[in-house]
XYZ file of C-alpha atoms in Angstrom:
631
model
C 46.221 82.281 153.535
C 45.223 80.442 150.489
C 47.821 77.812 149.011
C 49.570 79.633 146.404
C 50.791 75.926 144.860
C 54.197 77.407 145.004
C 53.500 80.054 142.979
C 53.064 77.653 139.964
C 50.417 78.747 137.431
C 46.732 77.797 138.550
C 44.999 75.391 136.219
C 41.584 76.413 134.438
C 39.560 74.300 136.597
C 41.576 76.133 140.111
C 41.346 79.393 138.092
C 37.378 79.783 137.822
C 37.041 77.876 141.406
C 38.922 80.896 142.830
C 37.315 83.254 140.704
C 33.857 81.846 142.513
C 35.853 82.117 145.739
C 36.381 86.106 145.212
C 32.749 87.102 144.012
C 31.334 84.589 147.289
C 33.790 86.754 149.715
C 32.426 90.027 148.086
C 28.525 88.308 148.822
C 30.193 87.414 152.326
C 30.773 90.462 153.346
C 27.738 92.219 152.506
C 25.946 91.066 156.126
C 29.267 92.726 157.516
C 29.433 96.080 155.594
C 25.234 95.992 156.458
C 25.725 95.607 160.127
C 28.937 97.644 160.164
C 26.997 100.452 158.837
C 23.718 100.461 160.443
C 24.118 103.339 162.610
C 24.016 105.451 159.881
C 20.745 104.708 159.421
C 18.217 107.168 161.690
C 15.974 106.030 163.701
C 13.084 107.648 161.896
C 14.101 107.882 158.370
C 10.614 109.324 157.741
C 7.402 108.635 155.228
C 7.314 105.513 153.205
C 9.020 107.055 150.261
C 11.861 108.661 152.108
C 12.244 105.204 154.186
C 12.260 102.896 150.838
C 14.638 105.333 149.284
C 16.941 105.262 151.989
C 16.908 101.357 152.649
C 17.022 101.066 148.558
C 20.110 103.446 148.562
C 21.471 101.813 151.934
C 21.551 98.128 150.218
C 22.572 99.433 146.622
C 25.661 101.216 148.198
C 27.271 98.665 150.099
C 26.148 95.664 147.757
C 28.073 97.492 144.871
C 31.104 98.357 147.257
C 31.466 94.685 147.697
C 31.177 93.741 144.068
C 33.512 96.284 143.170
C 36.165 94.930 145.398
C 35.536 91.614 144.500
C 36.421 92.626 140.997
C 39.625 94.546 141.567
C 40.761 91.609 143.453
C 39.524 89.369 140.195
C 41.584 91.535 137.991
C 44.622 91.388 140.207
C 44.429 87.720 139.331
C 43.893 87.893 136.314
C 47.425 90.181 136.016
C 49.528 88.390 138.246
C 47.492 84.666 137.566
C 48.616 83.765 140.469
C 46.809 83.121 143.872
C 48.258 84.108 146.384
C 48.729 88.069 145.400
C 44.564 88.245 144.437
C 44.263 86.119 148.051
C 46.337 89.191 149.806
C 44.988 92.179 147.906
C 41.533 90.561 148.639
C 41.806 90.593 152.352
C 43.211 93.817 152.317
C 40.720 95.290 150.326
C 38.021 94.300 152.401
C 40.009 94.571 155.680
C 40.348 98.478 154.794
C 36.844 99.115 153.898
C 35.398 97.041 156.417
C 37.503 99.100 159.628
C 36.903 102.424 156.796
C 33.461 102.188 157.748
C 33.351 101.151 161.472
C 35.931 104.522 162.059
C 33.102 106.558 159.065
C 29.774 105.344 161.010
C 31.199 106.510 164.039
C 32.335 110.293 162.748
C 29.212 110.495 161.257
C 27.103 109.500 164.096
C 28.928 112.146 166.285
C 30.274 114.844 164.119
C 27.791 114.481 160.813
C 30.383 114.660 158.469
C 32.493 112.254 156.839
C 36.025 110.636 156.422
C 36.673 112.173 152.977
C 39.480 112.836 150.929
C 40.071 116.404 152.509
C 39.981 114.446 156.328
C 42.077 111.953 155.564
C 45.146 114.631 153.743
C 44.695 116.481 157.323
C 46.099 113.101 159.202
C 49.203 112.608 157.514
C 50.105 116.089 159.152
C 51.063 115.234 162.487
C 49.641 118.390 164.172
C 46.285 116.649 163.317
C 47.113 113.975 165.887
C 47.468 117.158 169.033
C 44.041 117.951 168.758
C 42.564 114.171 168.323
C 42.663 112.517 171.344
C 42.012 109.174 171.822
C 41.956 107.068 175.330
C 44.105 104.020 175.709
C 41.426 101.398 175.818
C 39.957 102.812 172.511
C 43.038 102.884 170.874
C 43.587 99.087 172.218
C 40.337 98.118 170.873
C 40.475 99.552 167.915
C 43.839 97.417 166.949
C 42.957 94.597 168.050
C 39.568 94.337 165.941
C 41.191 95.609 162.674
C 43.752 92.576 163.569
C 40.962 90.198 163.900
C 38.687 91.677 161.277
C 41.877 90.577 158.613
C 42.400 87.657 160.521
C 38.415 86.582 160.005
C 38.451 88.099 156.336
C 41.678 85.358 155.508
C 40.233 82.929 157.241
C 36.641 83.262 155.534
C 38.398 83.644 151.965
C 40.904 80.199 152.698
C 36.923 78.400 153.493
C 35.243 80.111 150.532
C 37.646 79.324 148.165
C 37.642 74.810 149.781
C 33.894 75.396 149.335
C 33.877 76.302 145.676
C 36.828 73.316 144.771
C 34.808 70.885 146.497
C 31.290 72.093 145.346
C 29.694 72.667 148.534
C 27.690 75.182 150.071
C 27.628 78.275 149.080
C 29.257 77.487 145.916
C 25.883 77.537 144.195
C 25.612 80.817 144.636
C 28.342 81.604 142.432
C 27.255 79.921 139.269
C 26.262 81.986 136.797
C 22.250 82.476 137.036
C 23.226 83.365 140.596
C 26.217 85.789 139.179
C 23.114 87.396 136.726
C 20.548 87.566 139.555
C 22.988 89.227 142.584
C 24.218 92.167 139.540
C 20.709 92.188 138.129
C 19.924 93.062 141.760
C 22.164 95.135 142.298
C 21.710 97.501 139.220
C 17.861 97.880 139.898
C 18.194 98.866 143.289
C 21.096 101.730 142.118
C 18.500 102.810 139.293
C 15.796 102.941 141.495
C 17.049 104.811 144.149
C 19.373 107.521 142.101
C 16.858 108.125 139.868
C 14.064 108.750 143.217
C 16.941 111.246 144.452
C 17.275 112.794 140.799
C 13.129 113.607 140.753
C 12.707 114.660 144.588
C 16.082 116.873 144.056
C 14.744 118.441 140.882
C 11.507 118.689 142.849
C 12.698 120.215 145.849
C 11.623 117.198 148.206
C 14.376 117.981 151.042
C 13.071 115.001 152.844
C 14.957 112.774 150.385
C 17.788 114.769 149.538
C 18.768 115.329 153.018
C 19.408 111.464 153.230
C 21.689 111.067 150.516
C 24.695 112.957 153.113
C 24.359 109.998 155.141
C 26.374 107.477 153.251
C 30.082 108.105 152.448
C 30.866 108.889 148.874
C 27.520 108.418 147.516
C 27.210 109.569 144.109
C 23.422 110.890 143.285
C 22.068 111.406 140.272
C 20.861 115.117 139.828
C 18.837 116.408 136.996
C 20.520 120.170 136.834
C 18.174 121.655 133.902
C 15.175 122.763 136.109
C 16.112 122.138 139.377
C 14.207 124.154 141.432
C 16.653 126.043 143.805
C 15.042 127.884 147.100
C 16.622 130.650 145.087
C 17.517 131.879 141.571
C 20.180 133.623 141.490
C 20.765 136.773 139.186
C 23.245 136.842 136.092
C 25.907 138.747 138.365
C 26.150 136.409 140.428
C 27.511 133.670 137.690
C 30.743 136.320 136.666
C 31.659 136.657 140.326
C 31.492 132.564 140.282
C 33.824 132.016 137.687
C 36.188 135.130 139.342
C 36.104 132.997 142.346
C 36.748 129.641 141.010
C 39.239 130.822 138.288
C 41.606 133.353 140.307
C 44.988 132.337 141.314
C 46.372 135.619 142.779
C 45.437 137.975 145.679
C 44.951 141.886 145.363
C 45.377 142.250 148.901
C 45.896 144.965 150.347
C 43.861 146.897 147.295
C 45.152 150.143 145.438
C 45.535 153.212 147.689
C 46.338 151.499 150.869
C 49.320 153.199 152.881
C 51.813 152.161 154.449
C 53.099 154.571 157.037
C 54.305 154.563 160.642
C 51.610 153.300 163.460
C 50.932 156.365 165.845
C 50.173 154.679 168.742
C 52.001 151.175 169.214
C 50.237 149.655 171.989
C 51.375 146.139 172.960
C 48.597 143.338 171.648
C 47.866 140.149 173.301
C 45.696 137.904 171.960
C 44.365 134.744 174.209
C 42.858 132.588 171.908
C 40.713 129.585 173.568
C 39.745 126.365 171.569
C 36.060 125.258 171.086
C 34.730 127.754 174.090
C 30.984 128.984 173.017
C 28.745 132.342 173.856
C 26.905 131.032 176.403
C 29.897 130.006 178.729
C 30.562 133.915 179.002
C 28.645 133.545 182.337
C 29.352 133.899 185.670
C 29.452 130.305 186.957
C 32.019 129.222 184.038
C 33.927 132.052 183.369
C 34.100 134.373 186.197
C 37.443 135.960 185.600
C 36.572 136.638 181.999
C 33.534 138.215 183.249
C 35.066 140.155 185.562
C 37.849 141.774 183.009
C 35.002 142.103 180.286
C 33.021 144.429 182.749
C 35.970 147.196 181.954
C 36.153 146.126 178.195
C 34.866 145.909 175.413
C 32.519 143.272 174.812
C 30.092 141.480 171.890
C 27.038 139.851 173.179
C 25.866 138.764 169.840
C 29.559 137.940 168.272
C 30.537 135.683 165.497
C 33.633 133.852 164.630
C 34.606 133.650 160.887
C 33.568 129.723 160.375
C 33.034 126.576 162.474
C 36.652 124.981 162.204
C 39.455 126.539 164.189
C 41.340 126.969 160.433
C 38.799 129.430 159.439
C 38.266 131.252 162.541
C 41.714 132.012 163.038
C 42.079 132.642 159.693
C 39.097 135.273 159.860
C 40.232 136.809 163.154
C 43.910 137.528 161.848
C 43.336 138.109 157.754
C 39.774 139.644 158.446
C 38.606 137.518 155.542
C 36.432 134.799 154.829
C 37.651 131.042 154.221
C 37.461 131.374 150.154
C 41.100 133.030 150.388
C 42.828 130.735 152.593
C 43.993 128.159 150.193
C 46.039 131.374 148.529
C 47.301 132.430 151.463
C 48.549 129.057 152.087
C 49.881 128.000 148.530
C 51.781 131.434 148.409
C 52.869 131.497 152.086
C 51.727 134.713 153.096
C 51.091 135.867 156.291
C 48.464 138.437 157.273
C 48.358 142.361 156.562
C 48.838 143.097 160.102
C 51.871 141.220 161.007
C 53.320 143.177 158.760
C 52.200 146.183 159.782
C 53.538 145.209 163.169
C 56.606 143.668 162.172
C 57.329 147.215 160.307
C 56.859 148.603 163.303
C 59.752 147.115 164.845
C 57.146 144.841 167.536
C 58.460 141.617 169.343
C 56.534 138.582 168.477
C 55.745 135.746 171.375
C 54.371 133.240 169.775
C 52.708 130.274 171.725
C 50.106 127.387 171.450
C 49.206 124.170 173.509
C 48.484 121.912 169.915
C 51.480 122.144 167.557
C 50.618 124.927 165.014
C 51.045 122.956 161.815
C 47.853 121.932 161.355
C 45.843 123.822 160.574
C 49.567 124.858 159.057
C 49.396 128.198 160.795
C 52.934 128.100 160.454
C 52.720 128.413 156.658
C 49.889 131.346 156.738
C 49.719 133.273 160.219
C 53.283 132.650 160.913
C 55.172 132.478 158.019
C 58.957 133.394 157.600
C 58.448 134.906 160.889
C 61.715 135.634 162.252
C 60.779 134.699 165.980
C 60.476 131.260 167.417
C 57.172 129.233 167.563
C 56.755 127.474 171.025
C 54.121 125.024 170.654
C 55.988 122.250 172.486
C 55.263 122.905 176.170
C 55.236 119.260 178.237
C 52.083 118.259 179.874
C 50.107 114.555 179.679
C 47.455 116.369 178.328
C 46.130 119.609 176.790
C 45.304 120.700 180.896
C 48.994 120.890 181.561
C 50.216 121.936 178.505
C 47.852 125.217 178.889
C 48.950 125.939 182.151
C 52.395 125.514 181.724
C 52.329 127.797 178.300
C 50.618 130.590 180.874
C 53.323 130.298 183.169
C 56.043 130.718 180.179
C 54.134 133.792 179.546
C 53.975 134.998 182.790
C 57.620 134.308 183.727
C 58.455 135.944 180.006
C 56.228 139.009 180.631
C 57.358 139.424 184.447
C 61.438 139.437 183.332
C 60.835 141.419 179.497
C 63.638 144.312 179.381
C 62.591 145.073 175.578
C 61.336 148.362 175.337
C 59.959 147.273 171.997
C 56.255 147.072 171.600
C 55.175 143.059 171.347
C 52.727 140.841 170.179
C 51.626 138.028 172.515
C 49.728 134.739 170.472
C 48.567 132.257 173.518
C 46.537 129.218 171.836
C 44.337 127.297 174.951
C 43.444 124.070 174.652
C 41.549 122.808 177.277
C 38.280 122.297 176.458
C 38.801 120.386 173.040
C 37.277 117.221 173.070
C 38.113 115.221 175.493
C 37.638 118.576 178.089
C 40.214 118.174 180.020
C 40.811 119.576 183.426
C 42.276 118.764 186.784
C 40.021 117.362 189.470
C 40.072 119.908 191.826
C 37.882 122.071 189.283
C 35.421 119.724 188.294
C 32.398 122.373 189.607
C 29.956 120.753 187.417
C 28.222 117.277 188.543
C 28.377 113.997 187.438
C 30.966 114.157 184.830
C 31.860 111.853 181.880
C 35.095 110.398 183.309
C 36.348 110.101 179.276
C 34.471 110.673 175.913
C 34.954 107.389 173.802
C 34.139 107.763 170.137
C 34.023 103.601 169.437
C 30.770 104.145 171.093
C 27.644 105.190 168.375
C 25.466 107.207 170.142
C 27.208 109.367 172.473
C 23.841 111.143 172.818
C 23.083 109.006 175.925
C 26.021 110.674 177.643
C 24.882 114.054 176.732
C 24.575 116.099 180.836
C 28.000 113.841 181.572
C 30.155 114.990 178.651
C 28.331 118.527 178.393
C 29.725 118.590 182.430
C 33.190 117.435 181.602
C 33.268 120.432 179.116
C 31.911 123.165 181.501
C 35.019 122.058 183.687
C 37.578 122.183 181.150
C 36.430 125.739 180.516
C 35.900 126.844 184.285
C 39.668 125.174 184.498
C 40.615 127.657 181.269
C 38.982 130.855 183.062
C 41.424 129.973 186.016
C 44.231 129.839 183.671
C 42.772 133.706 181.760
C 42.880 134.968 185.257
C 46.537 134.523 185.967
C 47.254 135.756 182.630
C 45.225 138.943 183.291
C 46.572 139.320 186.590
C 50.024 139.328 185.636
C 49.599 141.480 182.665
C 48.068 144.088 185.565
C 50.906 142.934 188.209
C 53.339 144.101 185.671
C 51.576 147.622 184.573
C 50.519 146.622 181.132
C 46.857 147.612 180.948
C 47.528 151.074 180.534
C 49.196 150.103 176.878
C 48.533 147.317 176.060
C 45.384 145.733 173.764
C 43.966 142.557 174.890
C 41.540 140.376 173.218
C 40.323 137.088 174.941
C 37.977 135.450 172.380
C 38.006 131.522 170.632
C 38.329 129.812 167.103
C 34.555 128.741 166.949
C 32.302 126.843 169.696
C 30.847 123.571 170.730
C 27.687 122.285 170.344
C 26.067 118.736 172.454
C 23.084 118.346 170.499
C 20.780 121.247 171.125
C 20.062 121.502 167.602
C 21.117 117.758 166.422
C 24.890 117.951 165.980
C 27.680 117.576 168.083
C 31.234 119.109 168.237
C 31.881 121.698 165.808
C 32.392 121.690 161.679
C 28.730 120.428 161.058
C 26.582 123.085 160.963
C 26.387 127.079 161.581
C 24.095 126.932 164.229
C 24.656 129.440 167.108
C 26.478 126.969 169.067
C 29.304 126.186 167.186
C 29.743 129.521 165.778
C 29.049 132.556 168.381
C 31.866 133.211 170.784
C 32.949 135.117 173.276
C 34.507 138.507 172.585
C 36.173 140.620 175.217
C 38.634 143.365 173.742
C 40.231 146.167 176.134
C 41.916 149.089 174.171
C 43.790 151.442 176.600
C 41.925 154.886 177.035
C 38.286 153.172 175.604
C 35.346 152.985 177.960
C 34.012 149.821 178.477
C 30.781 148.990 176.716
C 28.375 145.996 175.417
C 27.632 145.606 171.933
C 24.301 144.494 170.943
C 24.263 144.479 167.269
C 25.897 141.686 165.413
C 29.688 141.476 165.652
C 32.491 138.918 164.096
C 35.685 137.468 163.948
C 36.281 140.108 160.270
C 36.161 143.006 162.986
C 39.391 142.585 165.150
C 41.873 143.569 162.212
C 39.964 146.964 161.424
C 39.649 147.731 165.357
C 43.320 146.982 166.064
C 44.490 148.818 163.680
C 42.447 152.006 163.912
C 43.236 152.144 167.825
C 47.402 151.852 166.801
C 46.359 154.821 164.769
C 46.547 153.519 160.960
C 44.044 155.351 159.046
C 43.444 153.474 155.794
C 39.720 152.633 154.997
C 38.956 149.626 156.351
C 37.401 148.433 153.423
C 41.063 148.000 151.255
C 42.324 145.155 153.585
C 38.955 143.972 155.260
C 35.533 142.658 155.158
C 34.952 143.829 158.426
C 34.271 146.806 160.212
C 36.107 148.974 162.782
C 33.733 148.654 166.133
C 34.587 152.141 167.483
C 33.138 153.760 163.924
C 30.733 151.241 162.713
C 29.785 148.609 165.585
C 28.029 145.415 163.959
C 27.112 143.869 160.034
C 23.953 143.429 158.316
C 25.037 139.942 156.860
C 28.153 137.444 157.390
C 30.036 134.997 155.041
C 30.821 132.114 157.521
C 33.426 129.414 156.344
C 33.008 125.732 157.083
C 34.679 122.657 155.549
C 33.471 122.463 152.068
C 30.573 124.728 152.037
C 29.690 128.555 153.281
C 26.466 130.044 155.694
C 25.595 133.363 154.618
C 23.700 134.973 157.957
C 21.389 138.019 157.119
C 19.164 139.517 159.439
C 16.620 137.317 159.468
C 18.006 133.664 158.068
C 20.966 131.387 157.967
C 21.703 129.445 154.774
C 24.653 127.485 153.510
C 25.999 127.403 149.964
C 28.121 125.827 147.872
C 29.958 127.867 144.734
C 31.243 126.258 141.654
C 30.285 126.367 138.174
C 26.565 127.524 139.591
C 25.359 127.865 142.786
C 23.811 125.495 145.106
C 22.139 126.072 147.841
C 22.076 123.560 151.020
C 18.553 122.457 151.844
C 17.717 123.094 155.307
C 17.453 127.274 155.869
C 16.765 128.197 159.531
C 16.363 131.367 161.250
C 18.630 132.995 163.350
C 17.743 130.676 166.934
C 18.078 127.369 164.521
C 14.622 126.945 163.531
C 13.569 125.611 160.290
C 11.820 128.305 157.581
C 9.293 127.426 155.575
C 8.234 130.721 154.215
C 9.850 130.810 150.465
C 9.417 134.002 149.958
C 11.353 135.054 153.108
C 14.151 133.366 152.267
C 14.181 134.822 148.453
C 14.129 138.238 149.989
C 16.845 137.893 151.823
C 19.491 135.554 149.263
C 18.318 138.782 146.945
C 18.982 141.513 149.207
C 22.558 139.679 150.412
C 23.752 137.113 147.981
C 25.507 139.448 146.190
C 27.030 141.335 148.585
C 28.324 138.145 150.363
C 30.108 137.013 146.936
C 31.661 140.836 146.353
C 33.038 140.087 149.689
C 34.432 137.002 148.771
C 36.017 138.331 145.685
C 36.906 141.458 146.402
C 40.543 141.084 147.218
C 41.076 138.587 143.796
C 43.423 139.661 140.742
């Protein structure tokens, strides 16, 4: 590190040379941050303006990122005036944002979102860590280059800073025209390419805006008075904005709901699988879960809530859209029917492969309940920890003497990514043998990885099928309601994205749904179904008889089988699905739209004036839904 001169005072002469030293190491590191971060660059950015925007904005970003640091570290010495702190905060600095990016490029490049501020609060939970699993030699890798990225960064710094003392390359470049010229740079290139995105966002040039998402915490510049919107919305729609961005408290259940003794107290067991989508509700995949859904209930064209596993759980179990979670959770409530079953005098069994505090299930679903939450079953991986948590439900179910009706939660966790499995059910050919995310374009690997994930769910049907057969074994089909469904799906790049919590394209949010209510015939639902519905159902079929519509924004599928529109609940944004076209907002003080509307098979519209019809026909009614139960 550099010579601190025993932490004497630096003289004026050592005082600018280091000074030269700092704003060379922030120059320095510009090739790095560029090469770093070229992956988020596409390969075919587009037309020339789109590509000179992006390169402009590409440059700008990173060049001002270095500066920046470059000047905290500056300031630091010009606090302490000594060395040797600036020297450390210096490296540091550029060590974080340098191995910031490499982990960024990467998420992006597979997932298409970023490491924000909301990403990085969910890893200091340590349930985050259960569902992120990394393989040894990644993990090794990873160490050892953030070890000898610092290393390099002190070692560059300790050169820079003999360079600039003795006046020899590249100390040239820090002199002051040089200073001028690299700032001068720098501030035309940020003009020129925030004020491009202002005009093609005001303009409604989607070919631009779309490639401002690409770098992390890019700040645009957006021209709100006349922005064209692919929709205007109508004055109603701004009072039920500021209801849903001012409200602190939950009307929930409304006025008029009852509270009175459940009829018909069939057992419930819900077998919740992680990531599983629609289309693996076939025969070769699923064949168990085929079989049992011939004598259920079943939604061919089902929904969950959302494309995270917080928000589809959340919708299955509260039967309302993501907007209300963050209540729930501050206030620690848990949902309308536990209660109802807890009131009821039911037996909770509560279990789940991934530890249940993040998403912090045990401060919303589960909250003050007084059973125990199992969600520490042994196992190398999430393979053995799912079959051993069936076979504590099976032994449990097998050697129950409670005559008490019960409530069975099994969370499956299989085929999260990395799909795991044993080998004696790999039925799909050639596999990935491991899914490593240092790699940037996992694309290549598409037919291996999208193999490795069949298995892991073929390996999870296995598992549904002793769980099915020993609820039948032990006589409880006759009274018992089971639901076999999953938190959202998976998508490997049919439409672009992979994984989940990108988009709302029919991959990562349709979902199997088999649901057998005792003394119901069997039957196939065509019209569109979701997550919002199970609540309603249940609770109709144990015989409460409130309307639906004062605890739910779903529908009870016995009465009133499938919903014009949906409110779908993502990360930091919502995808309001009519009957003709998906589109994703954002509320706040107004509303804005997400560029990019498809149909409902993931195709781009063009046609304006379909899209107006619909946001005017359902816009509304999506935000009534997502205010409806606000004080």
């Amino acid at each position: 590190m550099i010579n601190p001169q025993k932490h004497t005072k630096a003289k004026p002469a050592g005082r600018l040379d280091f000074f030269r030293a700092l704003f060379l190491f922030g120059l320095a590191n510009c090739p790095l941050f560029y090469l770093n971060a070229a992956a988020y660059l596409p390969a075919r950015p587009g037309g020339l303006l789109e590509s000179a925007y992006l390169y402009a904005a590409f440059l700008s970003h990173f060049l001002l990122l270095a500066l920046l640091l470059a000047g905290v570290s500056c300031l630091v010495y010009l606090i302490a005036r000594l060395r040797a702190p600036a020297a450390v905060s210096a490296v540091l600095l550029f060590s974080l944002a340098q191995a910031y990016v490499f982990v960024d490029v990467r998420v992006w490049s597979h997932f298409r979102f970023h490491v924000d501020g909301e990403v990085l609060r969910s890893m200091l939970n340590p349930g985050y860590w259960d569902s992120m699993h990394f393989s040894a030699r990644d993990t090794i890798f990873t160490v050892a280059a953030v070890l000898a990225l610092t290393a390099f960064q002190a070692v560059g710094l300790r050169l820079l800073y003999r360079a600039a003392e003795r006046r020899k390359f590249p100390w040239r470049l820090s002199r002051r025209p040089a200073v001028l010229a690299v700032l001068g740079l720098a501030v035309l290139l940020a003009l020129g390419e925030k004020i491009t995105y202002g005009v093609a966002d005001l303009y409604g040039m989607e070919e631009i805006a779309a490639h401002s998402r690409i770098l992390p915490f890019y700040q645009p510049i957006v021209f709100s008075r006349g922005r064209r919107e692919i929709f205007d919305p109508p004055a109603e729609a701004a009072r039920k904005l500021d209801r849903l961005r001012e409200s602190r408290r939950l009307d929930l259940p409304r006025p008029g709901y009852r509270r009175r003794e459940l009829p018909r107290p069939h057992n419930v067991v819900v077998l919740l699988m992680e990531g599983v989508r629609a289309d693996m509700f076939a025969p070769e995949t699923m064949p168990n879960l085929v079989r049992f859904g011939r004598g259920a209930i079943t939604g061919q064209n089902h929904y969950s809530a959302g494309n995270t596993t917080r928000n589809g759980v959340f919708g299955l179990f509260y039967s309302l859209p993501g907007n209300y979670w963050q209540l729930h959770l501050g206030s620690e409530r848990r949902p309308l029917l536990f209660d109802r079953l807890l009131e009821n005098d039911y037996e909770f069994k509560v279990m789940s492969s991934t530890r249940l505090t993040y998403p912090e299930f045990d401060r919303t679903l589960f909250a003050e309940l007084p059973y125990e939450i199992e969600d520490r079953f042994p196992g190398d991986d999430a393979a053995e920890r799912d079959a051993n948590q069936v076979d504590e439900f099976v032994g449990w179910l097998s050697t129950r003497a409670d005559e008490r009706p019960f409530f069975a939660f099994l969370f499956l966790d299989s085929p999260h990514a990395f799909y795991f499995f044993p080998e004696e059910f790999a039925r799909f050919t050639p596999y990935a043998d491991s899914v490593s995310f240092i790699s940037t374009n996992l694309r290549r690997e598409r037919d291996g990885i999208f193999n490795r994930y069949r298995n892991s769910v073929f390996w999870l049907d296995h598992l549904l099928g002793e769980a099915l057969k020993a609820l039948e074994e032990n006589g409880r089909m006759e009274d018992t309601v089971i639901l076999v469904t999953s938190d959202h799906g998976e998508e490997f790049w049919e439409t672009g994205y992979y994984g989940h919590n990108s988009a709302y394209t029919d991959y990562q949010v349709r979902v199997p749904f088999v649901l057998h209510i005792p003394g119901r015939h069997p039957r196939e639902i065509e019209e569109k179904t979701s997550h919002f519905d199970f609540v309603p159902t249940l609770l109709r079929a144990l015989g409460d008889e409130n309307p639906v519509e004062l605890y739910s924004v779903g529908n009870d599928l016995a009465a009133a089988p499938g919903s014009d529109f949906l409110v779908l609940s993502g990360w930091s944004d919502y995808g309001l699905v009519t009957p003709r076209i998906k589109a994703r907002f954002r509320p706040g003080r107004r509303l804005r739209f997400c560029r990019g509307v498809t149909d409902l098979e993931d195709r781009p519209v063009e046609d304006g004036e379909l899209v107006r019809e619909e946001l005017s026909r359902y816009l509304l009614p999506a935000l009534e839904l997502m205010t409806r139960f606000l004080d």
